Short mmCIF file of N, CA, C and O in Angstrom, two decimals:
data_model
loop_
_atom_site.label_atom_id
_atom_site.label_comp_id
_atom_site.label_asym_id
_atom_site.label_seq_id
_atom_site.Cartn_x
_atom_site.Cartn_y
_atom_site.Cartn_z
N UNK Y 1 12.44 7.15 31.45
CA UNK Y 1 11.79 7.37 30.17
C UNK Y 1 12.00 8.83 29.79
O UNK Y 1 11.49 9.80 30.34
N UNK Y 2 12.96 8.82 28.61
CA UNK Y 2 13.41 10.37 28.33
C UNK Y 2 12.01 11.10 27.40
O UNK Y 2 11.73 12.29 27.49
N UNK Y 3 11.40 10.33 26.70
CA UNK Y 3 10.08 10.81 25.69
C UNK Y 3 8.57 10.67 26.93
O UNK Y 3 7.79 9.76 27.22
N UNK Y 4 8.73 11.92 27.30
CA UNK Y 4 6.99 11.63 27.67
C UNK Y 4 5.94 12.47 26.75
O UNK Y 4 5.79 13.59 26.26
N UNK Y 5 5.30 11.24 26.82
CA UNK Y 5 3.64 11.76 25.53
C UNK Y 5 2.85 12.39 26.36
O UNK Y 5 2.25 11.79 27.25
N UNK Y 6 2.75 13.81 26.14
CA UNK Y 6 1.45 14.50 26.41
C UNK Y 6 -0.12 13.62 26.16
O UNK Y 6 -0.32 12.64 25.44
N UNK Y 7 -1.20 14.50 27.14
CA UNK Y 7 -2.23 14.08 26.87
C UNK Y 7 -3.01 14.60 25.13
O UNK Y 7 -3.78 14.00 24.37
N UNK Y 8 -2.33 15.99 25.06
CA UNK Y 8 -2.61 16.57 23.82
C UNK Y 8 -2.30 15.26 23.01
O UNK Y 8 -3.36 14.64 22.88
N UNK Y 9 -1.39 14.70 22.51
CA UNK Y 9 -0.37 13.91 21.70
C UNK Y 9 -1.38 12.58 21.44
O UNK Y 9 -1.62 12.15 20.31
N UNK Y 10 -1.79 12.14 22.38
CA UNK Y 10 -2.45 11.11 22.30
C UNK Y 10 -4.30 11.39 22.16
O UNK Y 10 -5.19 10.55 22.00
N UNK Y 11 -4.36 12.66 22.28
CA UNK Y 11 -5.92 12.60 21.93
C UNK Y 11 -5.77 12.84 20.35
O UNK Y 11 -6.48 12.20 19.58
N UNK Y 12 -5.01 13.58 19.99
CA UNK Y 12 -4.63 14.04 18.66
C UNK Y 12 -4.38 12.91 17.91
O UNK Y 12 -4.97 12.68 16.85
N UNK Y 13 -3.40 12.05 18.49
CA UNK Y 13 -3.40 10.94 17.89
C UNK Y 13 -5.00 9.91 17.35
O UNK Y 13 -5.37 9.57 16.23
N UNK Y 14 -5.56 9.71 18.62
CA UNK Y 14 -6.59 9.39 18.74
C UNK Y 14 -7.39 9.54 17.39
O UNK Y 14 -7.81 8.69 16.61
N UNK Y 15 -7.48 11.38 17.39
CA UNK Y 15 -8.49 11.91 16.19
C UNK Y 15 -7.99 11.03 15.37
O UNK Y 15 -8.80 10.13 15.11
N UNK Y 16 -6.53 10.90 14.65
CA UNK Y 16 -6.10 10.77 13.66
C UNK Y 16 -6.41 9.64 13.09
O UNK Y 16 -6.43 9.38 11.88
N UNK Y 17 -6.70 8.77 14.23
CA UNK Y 17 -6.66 6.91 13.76
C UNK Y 17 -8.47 6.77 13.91
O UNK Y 17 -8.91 5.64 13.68
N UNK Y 18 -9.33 7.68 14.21
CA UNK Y 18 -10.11 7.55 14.94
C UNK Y 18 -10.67 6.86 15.48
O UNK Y 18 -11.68 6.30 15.05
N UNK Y 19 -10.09 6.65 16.77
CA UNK Y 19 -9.85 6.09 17.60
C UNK Y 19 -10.84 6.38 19.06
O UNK Y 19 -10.27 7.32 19.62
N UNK Y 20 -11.95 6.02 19.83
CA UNK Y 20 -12.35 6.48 20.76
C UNK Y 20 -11.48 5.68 21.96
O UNK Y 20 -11.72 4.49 22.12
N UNK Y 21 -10.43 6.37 22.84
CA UNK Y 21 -9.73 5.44 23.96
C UNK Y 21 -10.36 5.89 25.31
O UNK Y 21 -10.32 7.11 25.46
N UNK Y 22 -10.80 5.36 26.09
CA UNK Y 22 -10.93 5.41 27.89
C UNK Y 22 -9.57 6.06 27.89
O UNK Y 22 -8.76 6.64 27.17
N UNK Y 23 -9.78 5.64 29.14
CA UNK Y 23 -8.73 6.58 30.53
C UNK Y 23 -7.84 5.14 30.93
O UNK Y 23 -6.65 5.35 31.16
N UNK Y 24 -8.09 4.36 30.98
CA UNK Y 24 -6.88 3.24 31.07
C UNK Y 24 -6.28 3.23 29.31
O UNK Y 24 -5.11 3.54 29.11
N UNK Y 25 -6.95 2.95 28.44
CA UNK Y 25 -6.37 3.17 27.00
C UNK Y 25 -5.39 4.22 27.06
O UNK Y 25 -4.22 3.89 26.91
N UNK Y 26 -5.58 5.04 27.20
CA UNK Y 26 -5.34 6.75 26.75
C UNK Y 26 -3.90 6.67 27.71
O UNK Y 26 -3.06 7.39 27.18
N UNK Y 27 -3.38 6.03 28.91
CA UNK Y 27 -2.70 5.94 29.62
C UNK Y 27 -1.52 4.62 29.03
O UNK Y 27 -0.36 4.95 28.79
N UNK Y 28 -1.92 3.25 28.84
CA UNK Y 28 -1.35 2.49 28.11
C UNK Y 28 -0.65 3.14 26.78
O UNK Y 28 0.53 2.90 26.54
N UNK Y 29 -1.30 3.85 26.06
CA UNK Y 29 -0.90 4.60 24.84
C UNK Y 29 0.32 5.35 25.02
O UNK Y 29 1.31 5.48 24.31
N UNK Y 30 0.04 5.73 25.99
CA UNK Y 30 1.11 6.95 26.56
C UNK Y 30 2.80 6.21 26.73
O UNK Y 30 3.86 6.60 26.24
N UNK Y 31 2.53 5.10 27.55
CA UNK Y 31 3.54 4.15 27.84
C UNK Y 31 4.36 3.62 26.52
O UNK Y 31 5.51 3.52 26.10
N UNK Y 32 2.70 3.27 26.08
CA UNK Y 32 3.50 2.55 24.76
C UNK Y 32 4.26 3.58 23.75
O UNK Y 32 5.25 3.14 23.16
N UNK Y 33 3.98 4.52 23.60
CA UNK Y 33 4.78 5.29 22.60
C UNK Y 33 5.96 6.13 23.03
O UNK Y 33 6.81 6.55 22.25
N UNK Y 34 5.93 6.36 24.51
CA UNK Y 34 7.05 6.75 25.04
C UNK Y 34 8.21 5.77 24.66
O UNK Y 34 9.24 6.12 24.09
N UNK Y 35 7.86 4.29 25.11
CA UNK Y 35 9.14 3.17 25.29
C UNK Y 35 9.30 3.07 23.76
O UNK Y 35 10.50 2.91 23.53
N UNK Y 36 8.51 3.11 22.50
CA UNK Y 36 8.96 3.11 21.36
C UNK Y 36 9.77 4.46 20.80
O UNK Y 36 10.46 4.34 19.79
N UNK Y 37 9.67 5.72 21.44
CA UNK Y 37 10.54 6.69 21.33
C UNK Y 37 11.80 6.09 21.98
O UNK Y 37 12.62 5.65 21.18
N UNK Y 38 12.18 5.98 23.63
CA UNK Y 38 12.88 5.52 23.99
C UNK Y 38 13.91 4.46 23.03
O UNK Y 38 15.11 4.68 22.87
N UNK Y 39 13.21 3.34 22.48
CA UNK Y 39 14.20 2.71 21.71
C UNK Y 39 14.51 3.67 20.06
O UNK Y 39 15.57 3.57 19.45
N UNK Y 40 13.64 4.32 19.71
CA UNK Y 40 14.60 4.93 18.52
C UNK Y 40 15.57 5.68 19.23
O UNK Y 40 16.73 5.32 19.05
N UNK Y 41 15.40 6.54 19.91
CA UNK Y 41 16.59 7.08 20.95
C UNK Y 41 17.80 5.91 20.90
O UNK Y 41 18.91 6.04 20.39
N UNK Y 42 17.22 4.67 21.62
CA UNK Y 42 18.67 3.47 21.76
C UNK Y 42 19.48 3.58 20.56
O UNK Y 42 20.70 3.70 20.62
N UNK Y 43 18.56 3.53 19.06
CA UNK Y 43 19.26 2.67 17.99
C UNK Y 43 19.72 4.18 17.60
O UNK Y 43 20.88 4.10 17.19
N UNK Y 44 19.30 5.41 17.56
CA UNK Y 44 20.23 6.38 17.19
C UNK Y 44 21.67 6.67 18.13
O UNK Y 44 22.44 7.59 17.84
N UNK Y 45 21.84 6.00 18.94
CA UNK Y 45 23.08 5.40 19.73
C UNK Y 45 24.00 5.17 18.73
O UNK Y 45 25.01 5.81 18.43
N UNK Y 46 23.51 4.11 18.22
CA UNK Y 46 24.69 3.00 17.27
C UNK Y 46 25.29 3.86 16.25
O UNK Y 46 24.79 4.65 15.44
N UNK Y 47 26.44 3.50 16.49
CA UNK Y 47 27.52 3.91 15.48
C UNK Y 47 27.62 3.10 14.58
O UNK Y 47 28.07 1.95 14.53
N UNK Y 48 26.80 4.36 13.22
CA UNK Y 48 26.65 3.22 11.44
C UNK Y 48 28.05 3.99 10.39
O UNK Y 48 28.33 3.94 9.19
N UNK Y 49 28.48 4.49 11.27
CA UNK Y 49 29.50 5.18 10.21
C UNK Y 49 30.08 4.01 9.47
O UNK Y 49 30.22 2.87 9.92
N UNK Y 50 30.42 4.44 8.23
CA UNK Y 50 31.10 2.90 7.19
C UNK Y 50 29.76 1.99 7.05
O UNK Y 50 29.94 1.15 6.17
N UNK Y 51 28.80 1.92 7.49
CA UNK Y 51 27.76 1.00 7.26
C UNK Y 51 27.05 1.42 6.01
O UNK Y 51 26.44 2.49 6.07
N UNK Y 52 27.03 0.79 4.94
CA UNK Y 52 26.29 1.03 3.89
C UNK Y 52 25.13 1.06 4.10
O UNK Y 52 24.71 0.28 4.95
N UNK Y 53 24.01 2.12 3.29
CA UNK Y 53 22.44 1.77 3.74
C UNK Y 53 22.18 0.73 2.52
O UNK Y 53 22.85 0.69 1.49
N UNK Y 54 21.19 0.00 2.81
CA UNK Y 54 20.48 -0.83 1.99
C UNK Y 54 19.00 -0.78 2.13
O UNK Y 54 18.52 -0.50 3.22
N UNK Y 55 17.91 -1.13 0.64
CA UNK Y 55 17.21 -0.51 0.29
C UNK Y 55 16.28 -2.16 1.10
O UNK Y 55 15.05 -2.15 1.22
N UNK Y 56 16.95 -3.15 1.47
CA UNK Y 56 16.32 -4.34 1.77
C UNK Y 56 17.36 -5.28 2.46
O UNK Y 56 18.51 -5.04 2.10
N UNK Y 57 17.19 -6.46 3.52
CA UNK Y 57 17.64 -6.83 4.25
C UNK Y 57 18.55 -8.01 3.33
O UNK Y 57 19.75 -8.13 3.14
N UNK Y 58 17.17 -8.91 2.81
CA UNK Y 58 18.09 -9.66 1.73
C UNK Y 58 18.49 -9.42 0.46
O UNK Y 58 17.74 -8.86 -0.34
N UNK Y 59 19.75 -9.83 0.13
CA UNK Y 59 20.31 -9.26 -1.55
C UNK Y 59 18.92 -9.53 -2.82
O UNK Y 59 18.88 -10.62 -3.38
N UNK Y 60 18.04 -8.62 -3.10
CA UNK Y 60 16.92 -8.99 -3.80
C UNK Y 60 17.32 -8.69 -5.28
O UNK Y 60 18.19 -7.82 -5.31
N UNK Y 61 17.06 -9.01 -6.18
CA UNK Y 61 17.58 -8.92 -7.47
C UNK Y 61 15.80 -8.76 -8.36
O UNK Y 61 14.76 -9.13 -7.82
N UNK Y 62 15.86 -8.29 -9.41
CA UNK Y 62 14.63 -7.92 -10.13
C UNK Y 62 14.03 -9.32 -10.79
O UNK Y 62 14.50 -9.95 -11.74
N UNK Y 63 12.96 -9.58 -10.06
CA UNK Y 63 12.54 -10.73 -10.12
C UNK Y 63 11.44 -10.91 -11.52
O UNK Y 63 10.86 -11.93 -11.88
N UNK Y 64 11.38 -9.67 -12.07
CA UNK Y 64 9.95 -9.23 -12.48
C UNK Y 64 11.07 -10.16 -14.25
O UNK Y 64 12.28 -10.03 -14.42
N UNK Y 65 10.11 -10.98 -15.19
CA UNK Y 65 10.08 -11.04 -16.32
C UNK Y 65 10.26 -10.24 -17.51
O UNK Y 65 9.61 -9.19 -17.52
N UNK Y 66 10.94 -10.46 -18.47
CA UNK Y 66 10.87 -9.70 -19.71
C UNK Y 66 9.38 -9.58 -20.37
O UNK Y 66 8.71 -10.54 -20.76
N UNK Y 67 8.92 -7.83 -20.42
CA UNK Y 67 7.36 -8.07 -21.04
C UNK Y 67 7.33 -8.53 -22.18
O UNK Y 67 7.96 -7.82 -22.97
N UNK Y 68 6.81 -9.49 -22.69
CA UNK Y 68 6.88 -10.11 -24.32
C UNK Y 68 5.72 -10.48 -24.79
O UNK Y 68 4.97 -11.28 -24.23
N UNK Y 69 5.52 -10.00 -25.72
CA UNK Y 69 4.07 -10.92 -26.35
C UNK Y 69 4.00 -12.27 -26.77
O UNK Y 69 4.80 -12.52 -27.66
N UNK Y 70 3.47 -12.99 -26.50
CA UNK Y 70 3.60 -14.17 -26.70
C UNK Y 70 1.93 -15.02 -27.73
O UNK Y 70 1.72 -16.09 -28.29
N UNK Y 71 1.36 -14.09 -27.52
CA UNK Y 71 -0.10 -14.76 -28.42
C UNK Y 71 -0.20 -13.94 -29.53
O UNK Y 71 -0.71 -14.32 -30.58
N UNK Y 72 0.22 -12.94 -29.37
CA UNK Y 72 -0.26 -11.94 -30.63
C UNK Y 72 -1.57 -11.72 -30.93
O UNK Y 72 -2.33 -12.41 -30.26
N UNK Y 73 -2.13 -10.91 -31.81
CA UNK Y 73 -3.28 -10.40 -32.34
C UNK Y 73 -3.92 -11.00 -32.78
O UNK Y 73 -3.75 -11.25 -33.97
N UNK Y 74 -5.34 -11.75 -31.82
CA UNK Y 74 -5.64 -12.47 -32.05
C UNK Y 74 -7.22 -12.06 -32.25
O UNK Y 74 -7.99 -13.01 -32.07
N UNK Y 75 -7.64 -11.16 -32.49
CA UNK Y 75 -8.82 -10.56 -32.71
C UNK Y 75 -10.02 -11.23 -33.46
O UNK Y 75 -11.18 -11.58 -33.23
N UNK Y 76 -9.04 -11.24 -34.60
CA UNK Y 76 -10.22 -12.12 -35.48
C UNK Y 76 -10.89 -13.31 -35.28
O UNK Y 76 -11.94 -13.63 -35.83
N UNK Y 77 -10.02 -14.22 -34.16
CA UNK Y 77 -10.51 -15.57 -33.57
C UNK Y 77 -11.27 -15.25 -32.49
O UNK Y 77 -11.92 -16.19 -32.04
N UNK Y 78 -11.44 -13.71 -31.66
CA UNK Y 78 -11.93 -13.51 -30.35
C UNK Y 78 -13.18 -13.02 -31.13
O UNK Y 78 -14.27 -12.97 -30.54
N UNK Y 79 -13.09 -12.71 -32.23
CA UNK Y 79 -14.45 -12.19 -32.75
C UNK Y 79 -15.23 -12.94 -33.76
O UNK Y 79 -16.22 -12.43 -34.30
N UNK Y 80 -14.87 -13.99 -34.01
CA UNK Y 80 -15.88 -15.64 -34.17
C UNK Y 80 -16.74 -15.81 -33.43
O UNK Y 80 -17.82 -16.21 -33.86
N UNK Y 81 -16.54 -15.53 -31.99
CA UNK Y 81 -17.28 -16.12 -30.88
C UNK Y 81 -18.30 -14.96 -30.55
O UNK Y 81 -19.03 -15.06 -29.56
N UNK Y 82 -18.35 -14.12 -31.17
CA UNK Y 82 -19.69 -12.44 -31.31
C UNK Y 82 -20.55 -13.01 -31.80
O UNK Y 82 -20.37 -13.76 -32.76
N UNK Y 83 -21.88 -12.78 -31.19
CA UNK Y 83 -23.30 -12.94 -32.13
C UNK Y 83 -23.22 -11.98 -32.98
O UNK Y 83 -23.55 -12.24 -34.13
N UNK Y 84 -22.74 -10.53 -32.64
CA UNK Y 84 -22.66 -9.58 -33.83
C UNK Y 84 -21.35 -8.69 -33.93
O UNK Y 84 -20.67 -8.78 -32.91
N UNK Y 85 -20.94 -8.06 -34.68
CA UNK Y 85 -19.60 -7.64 -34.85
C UNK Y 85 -20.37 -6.56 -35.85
O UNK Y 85 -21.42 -6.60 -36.49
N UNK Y 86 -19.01 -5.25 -35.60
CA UNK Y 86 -19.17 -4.02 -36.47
C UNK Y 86 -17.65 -3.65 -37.11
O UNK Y 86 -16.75 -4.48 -36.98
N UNK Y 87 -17.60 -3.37 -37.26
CA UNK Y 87 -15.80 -2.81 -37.90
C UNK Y 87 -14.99 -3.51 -36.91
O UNK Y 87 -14.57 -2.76 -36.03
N UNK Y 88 -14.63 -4.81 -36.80
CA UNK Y 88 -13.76 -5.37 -35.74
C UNK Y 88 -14.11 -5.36 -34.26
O UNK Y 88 -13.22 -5.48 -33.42
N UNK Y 89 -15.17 -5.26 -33.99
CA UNK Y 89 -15.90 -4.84 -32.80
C UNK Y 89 -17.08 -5.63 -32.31
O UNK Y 89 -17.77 -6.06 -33.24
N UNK Y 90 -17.45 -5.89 -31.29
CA UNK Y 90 -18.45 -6.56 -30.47
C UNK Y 90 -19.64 -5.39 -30.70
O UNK Y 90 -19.39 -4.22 -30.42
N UNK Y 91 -21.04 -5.80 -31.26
CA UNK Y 91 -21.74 -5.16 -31.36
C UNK Y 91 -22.46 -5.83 -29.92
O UNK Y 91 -22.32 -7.01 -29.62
N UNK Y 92 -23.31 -4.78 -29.03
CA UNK Y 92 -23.98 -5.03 -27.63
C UNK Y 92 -25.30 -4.17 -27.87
O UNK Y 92 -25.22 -3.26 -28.70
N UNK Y 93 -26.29 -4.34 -27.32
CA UNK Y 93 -27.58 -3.99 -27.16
C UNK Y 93 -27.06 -2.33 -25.65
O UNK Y 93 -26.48 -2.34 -24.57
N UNK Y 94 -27.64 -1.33 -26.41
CA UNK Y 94 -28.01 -0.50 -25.70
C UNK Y 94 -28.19 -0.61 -23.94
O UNK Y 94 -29.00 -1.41 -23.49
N UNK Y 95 -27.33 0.29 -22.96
CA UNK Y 95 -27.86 0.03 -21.83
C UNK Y 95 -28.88 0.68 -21.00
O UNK Y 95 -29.57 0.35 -20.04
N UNK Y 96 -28.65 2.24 -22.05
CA UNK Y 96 -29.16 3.35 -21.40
C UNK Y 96 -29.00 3.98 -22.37
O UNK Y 96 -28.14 3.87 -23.25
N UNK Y 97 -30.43 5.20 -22.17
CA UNK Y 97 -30.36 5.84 -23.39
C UNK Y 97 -30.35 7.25 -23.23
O UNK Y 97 -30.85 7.41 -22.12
N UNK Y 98 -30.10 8.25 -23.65
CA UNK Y 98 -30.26 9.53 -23.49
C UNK Y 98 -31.16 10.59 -24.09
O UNK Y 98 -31.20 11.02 -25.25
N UNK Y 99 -31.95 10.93 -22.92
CA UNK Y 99 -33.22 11.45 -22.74
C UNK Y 99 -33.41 12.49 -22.53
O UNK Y 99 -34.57 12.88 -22.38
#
């Protein structure tokens, strides 16, 4: 194991996630983030020269819709249904007053 995690590293860590770990935790931790250094170590091995980067695994294309209005301004029918109305507007009862 070429990455060894200090105890600093992992209490620090700890703070960060806050995290309270024991002494078997705090030791597992250690393991575990060493062998996940270890493999970025592996994959910075691989030779990507000529390998294009890509922003996603599968070919994703813009899935998202044209924004369009489709009901239009429909105000005057949303404001039928008001017990009271003011200049195009929902008139409402006071919630709070200033004192």
């Amino acid at each position: 194991m070429a990455n060894i995690i200090s105890d600093e590293t992992i209490e620090y860590v700890g703070i960060l996630a806050k995290l309270e770990l024991s002494g078997d935790e705090k030791e597992a931790a250690k393991k575990d983030m060493g062998r996940m250094l270890d493999y970025i170590d592996k994959l910075n091995e691989l030779d990507t020269a000529g390998v294009e980067p890509v922003p996603h695994i599968f070919p994703v294309q813009n899935v998202f819709r044209e924004d369009r209005v489709t009901n239009g301004d429909e105000s005057e029918k949303i404001l039928r249904n008001a017990p009271s109305q003011k200049e195009h507007m929902f008139v409402a009862p006071k919630t709070f007053s200033q004192e």
